[in-house]
Amino acid sequence: MVYSAQEKIKEEIIIPPYEGRSALLKPGEELIIIDVDGKQVGDFVCFNRHDPKEFVSPVHMRASLSSIRLKIGDPLYSNKRRSLMTFAEDTVGKHDFFFPACDYYRYKVDFGKEDHPNCHDNLNNALKEYGLGNEPVPDPINLFMNNALNEELDYEIKEPLSKPGDYIRLKALEEVVIACSTCSQDMAPVNGWNVTSLKMQIVEAK
Amino acid sequence: MVYSAQEKIKEEIIIPPYEGRSALLKPGEELIIIDVDGKQVGDFVCFNRHDPKEFVSPVHMRASLSSIRLKIGDPLYSNKRRSLMTFAEDTVGKHDFFFPACDYYRYKVDFGKEDHPNCHDNLNNALKEYGLGNEPVPDPINLFMNNALNEELDYEIKEPLSKPGDYIRLKALEEVVIACSTCSQDMAPVNGWNVTSLKMQIVEAK
């Protein structure tokens, strides 16, 4: 139980390994994403429910935040430079928002695999529930992903710092459709070499 | 004259302040982009001529290069994780590929200006010459842009390090349509508070 006694969970969604799930949040509702077993990255995207051409955009976030680290209180800016959600709570402190979703080409080109599950397609499959998912997905926020930059600005992808039960919390400022995928990379340290579940809880607006 | 006596320039294109220009390059041809007066950022995009859904993609470059700095010899990877060009020569050593193009929303939201020229629209206008420019432009490579990261991974946009006549050179590996905009931000240090011209030269394949 990561929520307080005063909160009411209106929906709980398990994201199985190698899959994605979507949800609708109204303004004021909150989304808790829990790393059930630890060391599991979640690729996260978010659309304005009333204008799907507007979505949370890491490249615009980096500009508006003047930063490449994600901190509690940060707005999640859209490609129209408006905040759709707020990064409200975080028990880990290390996430990524400059890396792409793994996709068909990632596994084909870099690993010679034609049919590997991938976050890009997991997200699009999940988004179909809300009539989205027919275009390339926007760049994701990669929750719990641990990219370690060195002084030369090269980086190494290390195992996530998240332990079982660690979580983040996002607050919706607009009506949004969100989707999250259990990152499907099982041939690198990004998920501790092992893809596991995530759990989403939607908290009623106060 | 930044090219050697053995080279033949087949085309020279001036990009005036607050505008964009496009060009077609065949495999083996090279593109020199010269910062004529110094301290001028160029927002650069590149499409596969035969499949405009494939374009140079900074987010995929950061993954394939395991880096957020651009070095001589780096391939410019596409959203299909293939190299469309190579970063062949560079007299400056400091560029950006994690920042968005300035756009309508940047000037409207952050500066209260409705009609400021912006790189996004400059690039799309320039791309119309090749039947492109009807969709949001891909994230650009911001040539000569000087984002200085601190230890906390926050950054400050400083004046470019480029002096008059400094340049970069890209080699085409495929037939590509490229476009470059003189970054139109005149209310911040990004272009030294002053928007000036860039010059493109296309060098015949050897």
Coordinates of C-alpha atoms in Angstrom, one line a residue:
Chain A
M1 CA 0.0 0.0 0.0
V2 CA 1.8 3.1 -1.2
Y3 CA -1.2 5.4 -0.9
S4 CA -2.3 7.0 2.3
A5 CA -5.5 6.0 4.3
Q6 CA -7.2 9.1 3.1
E7 CA -6.9 8.1 -0.6
K8 CA -9.2 5.9 -2.6
I9 CA -7.9 3.7 -5.4
K10 CA -10.5 3.7 -8.2
E11 CA -8.6 1.3 -10.5
E12 CA -5.6 -1.1 -10.3
I13 CA -4.0 -2.3 -13.5
I14 CA -1.2 -4.9 -13.7
I15 CA 1.2 -4.6 -16.6
P16 CA 2.5 -8.1 -17.3
P17 CA 6.1 -8.6 -18.6
Y18 CA 6.5 -7.6 -22.3
E19 CA 3.2 -5.8 -22.5
G20 CA 1.6 -2.4 -22.2
R21 CA -1.5 -1.0 -20.6
S22 CA -3.4 2.3 -21.0
A23 CA -5.8 4.3 -18.8
L24 CA -7.8 7.5 -18.7
L25 CA -7.2 10.1 -16.0
K26 CA -9.4 13.1 -15.2
P27 CA -7.9 16.3 -13.9
G28 CA -6.9 15.9 -10.2
E29 CA -6.6 12.1 -10.4
E30 CA -3.3 10.6 -9.7
L31 CA -1.4 7.7 -11.2
I32 CA 1.0 5.6 -9.1
I33 CA 3.3 3.3 -11.0
I34 CA 4.9 0.6 -8.8
D35 CA 7.9 -1.4 -9.7
V36 CA 6.6 -4.7 -8.2
D37 CA 9.8 -6.8 -8.2
G38 CA 12.3 -4.0 -8.6
K39 CA 14.7 -3.1 -11.5
Q40 CA 11.9 -2.8 -14.0
V41 CA 11.8 0.1 -16.4
G42 CA 8.4 1.5 -17.5
D43 CA 8.2 3.4 -20.8
F44 CA 5.5 6.0 -20.2
V45 CA 3.5 8.2 -22.7
C46 CA 0.7 10.6 -22.1
F47 CA -1.8 12.3 -24.5
N48 CA -4.2 15.2 -24.1
R49 CA -7.6 13.3 -24.2
H50 CA -9.2 16.1 -26.2
D51 CA -6.3 16.7 -28.6
P52 CA -4.2 13.7 -29.3
K53 CA -1.8 15.8 -31.3
E54 CA -0.7 17.2 -27.9
F55 CA 1.3 14.8 -25.8
V56 CA 4.0 14.8 -23.2
S57 CA 7.3 15.4 -25.0
P58 CA 10.7 14.7 -23.4
V59 CA 12.5 17.0 -25.9
H60 CA 10.3 19.9 -24.9
M61 CA 10.5 19.0 -21.3
R62 CA 14.3 19.2 -21.5
A63 CA 13.9 22.7 -22.9
S64 CA 11.3 23.9 -20.4
L65 CA 13.0 22.3 -17.4
S66 CA 16.6 23.3 -18.5
S67 CA 17.5 19.9 -17.3
I68 CA 18.0 16.2 -18.2
R69 CA 17.1 14.9 -14.8
L70 CA 13.5 14.5 -13.5
K71 CA 12.7 16.0 -10.1
I72 CA 9.7 15.9 -7.8
G73 CA 7.4 18.8 -8.7
D74 CA 8.5 18.9 -12.3
P75 CA 5.7 19.6 -14.8
L76 CA 5.4 17.0 -17.6
Y77 CA 5.4 19.5 -20.6
S78 CA 3.8 18.7 -23.9
N79 CA 4.9 19.5 -27.4
K80 CA 2.8 22.6 -27.0
R81 CA 4.8 23.6 -24.0
R82 CA 1.9 23.1 -21.5
S83 CA 2.0 20.9 -18.5
L84 CA -0.3 17.8 -18.7
M85 CA 0.8 16.2 -15.5
T86 CA 3.1 16.8 -12.5
F87 CA 5.8 14.5 -11.3
A88 CA 4.4 14.4 -7.7
E89 CA 6.2 11.7 -5.8
D90 CA 9.3 9.4 -6.3
T91 CA 10.9 6.9 -4.1
V92 CA 13.9 6.2 -6.5
G93 CA 15.3 9.5 -7.8
K94 CA 16.7 8.2 -11.1
H95 CA 14.8 8.1 -14.3
D96 CA 15.5 8.8 -18.0
F97 CA 13.9 11.2 -20.5
F98 CA 16.4 11.3 -23.4
F99 CA 16.3 7.7 -24.6
P100 CA 13.9 6.2 -27.2
A101 CA 11.4 3.4 -26.7
C102 CA 12.9 0.1 -27.8
D103 CA 11.3 -0.9 -31.1
Y104 CA 11.4 -3.3 -34.0
Y105 CA 14.5 -1.7 -35.5
R106 CA 16.4 -1.8 -32.1
Y107 CA 16.1 -5.6 -31.9
K108 CA 16.5 -6.2 -35.6
V109 CA 19.6 -4.0 -36.2
D110 CA 21.4 -4.4 -32.9
F111 CA 20.5 -8.0 -31.9
G112 CA 19.4 -9.6 -35.2
K113 CA 16.0 -10.5 -33.8
E114 CA 12.9 -10.1 -36.0
D115 CA 10.1 -10.7 -33.5
H116 CA 11.2 -9.5 -30.1
P117 CA 8.5 -7.7 -28.0
N118 CA 9.3 -4.0 -27.8
C119 CA 8.0 -1.0 -25.9
H120 CA 7.0 0.9 -29.1
D121 CA 4.5 -1.7 -30.2
N122 CA 3.4 -2.5 -26.6
L123 CA 2.5 1.1 -26.1
N124 CA 0.7 1.4 -29.5
N125 CA -1.3 -1.9 -28.8
A126 CA -2.3 -0.5 -25.4
L127 CA -3.4 2.8 -26.8
K128 CA -5.8 1.3 -29.2
E129 CA -8.3 1.0 -26.4
Y130 CA -8.6 4.8 -26.6
G131 CA -8.5 5.1 -30.4
L132 CA -4.8 6.0 -30.5
G133 CA -1.8 3.9 -31.4
N134 CA -1.8 4.2 -35.1
E135 CA 1.2 6.5 -35.4
P136 CA 4.8 6.3 -34.2
V137 CA 4.6 6.7 -30.4
P138 CA 6.0 9.9 -29.0
D139 CA 9.3 9.7 -27.1
P140 CA 8.7 8.1 -23.7
I141 CA 9.7 9.0 -20.2
N142 CA 11.6 5.9 -19.1
L143 CA 10.6 5.4 -15.5
F144 CA 13.3 3.8 -13.3
M145 CA 15.8 3.7 -16.2
N146 CA 19.4 4.3 -15.0
N147 CA 21.5 5.9 -17.6
A148 CA 24.8 6.9 -16.0
L149 CA 26.6 9.8 -17.8
N150 CA 30.3 10.2 -17.5
E151 CA 32.3 13.5 -17.6
E152 CA 32.6 13.2 -21.4
L153 CA 28.8 13.0 -21.7
D154 CA 28.9 9.4 -22.9
Y155 CA 26.8 7.1 -20.9
E156 CA 26.3 3.5 -19.8
I157 CA 22.9 1.9 -19.2
K158 CA 23.0 0.3 -15.7
E159 CA 20.6 -1.7 -13.7
P160 CA 17.7 0.4 -12.2
L161 CA 18.1 1.6 -8.7
S162 CA 14.5 0.7 -7.9
K163 CA 13.8 -2.0 -5.3
P164 CA 10.6 -4.1 -5.0
G165 CA 7.7 -1.7 -4.2
D166 CA 9.4 1.5 -5.2
Y167 CA 7.1 3.8 -7.1
I168 CA 6.5 7.2 -8.7
R169 CA 3.3 9.3 -8.6
L170 CA 2.0 11.6 -11.3
K171 CA -0.9 14.0 -10.9
A172 CA -3.1 14.7 -14.0
L173 CA -3.7 18.4 -14.7
E174 CA -5.9 17.7 -17.8
E175 CA -7.9 14.8 -19.0
V176 CA -5.3 12.5 -20.3
V177 CA -4.8 9.1 -21.9
I178 CA -1.7 7.4 -20.6
A179 CA 0.1 4.2 -21.5
C180 CA 3.0 2.3 -19.9
S181 CA 5.0 -0.7 -21.1
T182 CA 7.2 -3.0 -19.1
C183 CA 10.4 -2.4 -21.0
S184 CA 11.0 -5.6 -23.0
Q185 CA 14.8 -5.5 -23.2
D186 CA 16.0 -8.8 -21.7
M187 CA 19.5 -8.8 -23.3
A188 CA 21.0 -5.8 -21.5
P189 CA 21.2 -4.5 -17.9
V190 CA 18.4 -2.0 -18.4
N191 CA 15.9 -4.1 -16.5
G192 CA 18.4 -6.2 -14.6
W193 CA 18.4 -8.8 -17.5
N194 CA 14.9 -9.8 -16.6
V195 CA 11.5 -8.4 -17.6
T196 CA 8.9 -8.3 -14.7
S197 CA 5.6 -6.7 -14.0
L198 CA 4.6 -3.1 -13.1
K199 CA 1.4 -2.1 -11.3
M200 CA -0.6 1.1 -11.9
Q201 CA -3.1 2.5 -9.4
I202 CA -5.4 5.4 -10.2
V203 CA -6.2 7.5 -7.1
E204 CA -9.5 9.5 -7.1
A205 CA -9.2 13.2 -7.1
K206 CA -9.3 14.8 -3.7
Chain B
M1 CA 37.3 28.6 -48.7
V2 CA 37.0 25.7 -46.3
Y3 CA 37.3 23.0 -48.9
S4 CA 40.5 21.7 -50.4
A5 CA 41.9 22.4 -53.9
Q6 CA 40.9 18.9 -55.0
E7 CA 37.3 19.5 -54.2
K8 CA 34.6 20.9 -56.4
I9 CA 31.7 22.9 -54.9
K10 CA 28.6 22.2 -57.0
E11 CA 26.2 24.5 -55.1
E12 CA 26.4 27.2 -52.6
I13 CA 23.4 28.3 -50.6
I14 CA 23.2 31.3 -48.2
I15 CA 20.7 30.9 -45.4
P16 CA 19.6 34.4 -44.4
P17 CA 18.8 35.3 -40.8
Y18 CA 15.4 34.0 -39.7
E19 CA 15.0 31.6 -42.6
G20 CA 15.6 28.0 -43.7
R21 CA 17.0 26.4 -46.9
S22 CA 16.9 22.9 -48.2
A23 CA 19.0 20.8 -50.6
L24 CA 19.3 17.4 -52.1
L25 CA 22.5 15.3 -51.7
K26 CA 23.5 12.1 -53.5
P27 CA 25.5 9.4 -51.8
G28 CA 29.1 10.5 -51.4
E29 CA 28.4 14.2 -51.7
E30 CA 29.3 16.3 -48.7
L31 CA 27.6 19.2 -47.1
I32 CA 29.7 22.0 -45.4
I33 CA 27.7 24.4 -43.1
I34 CA 29.7 27.5 -42.3
D35 CA 28.9 29.9 -39.5
V36 CA 29.7 33.1 -41.5
D37 CA 29.8 35.7 -38.7
G38 CA 30.2 33.3 -35.7
K39 CA 27.9 32.4 -32.8
Q40 CA 25.0 31.3 -35.0
V41 CA 23.1 28.1 -34.4
G42 CA 21.8 26.0 -37.3
D43 CA 18.9 23.7 -36.7
F44 CA 19.5 20.8 -39.1
V45 CA 17.2 18.0 -40.3
C46 CA 17.7 15.2 -42.8
F47 CA 15.3 12.8 -44.6
N48 CA 15.8 9.7 -46.7
R49 CA 14.9 10.9 -50.2
H50 CA 13.2 7.6 -51.0
D51 CA 11.4 7.2 -47.8
P52 CA 10.6 10.5 -46.0
K53 CA 9.2 8.5 -43.0
E54 CA 12.9 7.8 -42.3
F55 CA 14.8 10.7 -41.0
V56 CA 17.9 11.5 -38.8
S57 CA 16.6 11.2 -35.2
P58 CA 18.5 12.6 -32.3
V59 CA 16.7 10.4 -29.8
H60 CA 17.8 7.3 -31.7
M61 CA 21.3 8.8 -32.2
R62 CA 21.7 9.2 -28.4
A63 CA 20.9 5.5 -28.1
S64 CA 23.1 4.2 -30.9
L65 CA 26.0 6.5 -30.0
S66 CA 25.6 5.9 -26.1
S67 CA 26.4 9.6 -25.9
I68 CA 24.9 13.1 -25.8
R69 CA 27.9 14.7 -27.4
L70 CA 28.6 14.7 -31.2
K71 CA 32.1 13.7 -32.3
I72 CA 33.9 13.5 -35.7
G73 CA 33.1 10.2 -37.3
D74 CA 29.8 9.7 -35.7
P75 CA 27.0 8.3 -37.9
L76 CA 23.8 10.3 -38.0
Y77 CA 21.3 7.6 -37.2
S78 CA 17.8 7.6 -38.4
N79 CA 14.6 6.5 -36.6
K80 CA 15.2 3.1 -38.3
R81 CA 18.6 3.0 -36.6
R82 CA 20.5 3.3 -39.9
S83 CA 23.1 5.9 -40.7
L84 CA 22.0 8.5 -43.4
M85 CA 25.1 10.7 -43.1
T86 CA 28.4 10.9 -41.2
F87 CA 29.7 13.8 -39.1
A88 CA 32.9 14.1 -41.0
E89 CA 34.6 17.4 -40.0
D90 CA 34.2 20.0 -37.3
T91 CA 36.2 23.1 -36.3
V92 CA 34.1 23.9 -33.2
G93 CA 33.6 20.7 -31.1
K94 CA 30.4 21.8 -29.4
H95 CA 26.9 21.1 -30.7
D96 CA 23.5 20.0 -29.3
F97 CA 21.3 17.1 -30.1
F98 CA 18.9 17.0 -27.2
F99 CA 17.0 20.3 -27.6
P100 CA 13.9 20.9 -29.7
A101 CA 13.6 23.4 -32.6
C102 CA 12.2 26.7 -31.4
D103 CA 8.6 26.9 -32.5
Y104 CA 5.4 28.9 -32.4
Y105 CA 4.6 27.7 -28.8
R106 CA 8.1 28.6 -27.6
Y107 CA 7.7 32.2 -28.4
K108 CA 4.0 32.4 -27.5
V109 CA 4.3 30.6 -24.1
D110 CA 7.7 31.7 -22.9
F111 CA 7.9 35.2 -24.5
G112 CA 4.3 36.2 -25.2
K113 CA 5.0 36.7 -28.9
E114 CA 2.5 35.5 -31.5
D115 CA 4.4 36.0 -34.7
H116 CA 8.1 35.5 -34.0
P117 CA 10.0 33.6 -36.7
N118 CA 10.9 30.1 -35.5
C119 CA 13.1 27.2 -36.7
H120 CA 10.2 24.7 -36.8
D121 CA 8.4 26.8 -39.4
N122 CA 11.6 27.9 -41.2
L123 CA 12.5 24.2 -41.7
N124 CA 9.0 23.2 -42.9
N125 CA 8.9 26.1 -45.3
A126 CA 12.3 25.2 -46.8
L127 CA 11.3 21.5 -47.1
K128 CA 8.3 22.3 -49.3
E129 CA 10.7 22.5 -52.2
Y130 CA 11.0 18.7 -52.0
G131 CA 7.4 18.0 -51.2
L132 CA 8.0 17.7 -47.5
G133 CA 7.2 20.1 -44.7
N134 CA 3.6 19.2 -44.0
E135 CA 4.1 17.5 -40.7
P136 CA 5.8 18.4 -37.4
V137 CA 9.5 18.5 -38.2
P138 CA 11.7 15.8 -36.6
D139 CA 13.9 16.9 -33.7
P140 CA 16.9 18.8 -35.1
I141 CA 20.6 18.6 -34.6
N142 CA 21.4 22.1 -33.3
L143 CA 24.8 22.8 -34.9
F144 CA 27.0 25.1 -32.9
M145 CA 24.5 25.2 -30.0
N146 CA 26.3 25.5 -26.7
N147 CA 24.3 23.8 -23.9
A148 CA 26.5 23.6 -20.8
L149 CA 25.5 20.8 -18.4
N150 CA 26.4 21.1 -14.7
E151 CA 27.1 18.2 -12.3
E152 CA 23.4 18.0 -11.4
L153 CA 22.5 17.5 -15.1
D154 CA 20.8 20.9 -15.3
Y155 CA 22.0 23.1 -18.1
E156 CA 22.5 26.7 -19.2
I157 CA 22.3 27.8 -22.8
K158 CA 25.5 29.8 -23.5
E159 CA 26.7 31.7 -26.5
P160 CA 28.1 29.4 -29.2
L161 CA 31.9 28.8 -29.3
S162 CA 31.9 29.2 -33.1
K163 CA 34.0 32.0 -34.6
P164 CA 33.4 33.6 -38.0
G165 CA 34.2 30.9 -40.7
D166 CA 34.0 27.9 -38.4
Y167 CA 32.2 25.0 -40.0
I168 CA 31.1 21.4 -39.9
R169 CA 31.1 18.9 -42.7
L170 CA 28.6 16.0 -43.2
K171 CA 28.9 13.2 -45.8
A172 CA 25.8 11.7 -47.3
L173 CA 25.6 7.9 -47.3
E174 CA 22.2 7.8 -48.9
E175 CA 20.3 10.2 -51.2
V176 CA 18.9 12.7 -48.7
V177 CA 16.9 15.9 -48.5
I178 CA 18.4 18.2 -45.8
A179 CA 17.2 21.5 -44.4
C180 CA 18.9 24.0 -42.1
S181 CA 17.5 27.1 -40.4
T182 CA 19.3 30.0 -38.9
C183 CA 18.1 29.7 -35.3
S184 CA 15.7 32.6 -34.9
Q185 CA 16.1 33.1 -31.1
D186 CA 17.2 36.7 -30.6
M187 CA 16.1 37.1 -27.0
A188 CA 18.6 34.7 -25.4
P189 CA 22.3 33.9 -25.6
V190 CA 21.8 30.9 -27.9
N191 CA 22.9 32.9 -31.0
G192 CA 24.8 35.6 -29.1
W193 CA 21.6 37.7 -29.0
N194 CA 21.8 38.3 -32.7
V195 CA 20.6 36.2 -35.7
T196 CA 23.0 36.0 -38.6
S197 CA 23.5 34.0 -41.8
L198 CA 24.8 30.5 -42.4
K199 CA 26.3 29.3 -45.7
M200 CA 25.9 25.8 -47.1
Q201 CA 28.3 24.3 -49.7
I202 CA 27.7 21.0 -51.5
V203 CA 30.8 19.2 -52.5
E204 CA 30.8 16.8 -55.4
A205 CA 31.4 13.1 -54.6
K206 CA 35.0 12.1 -55.1

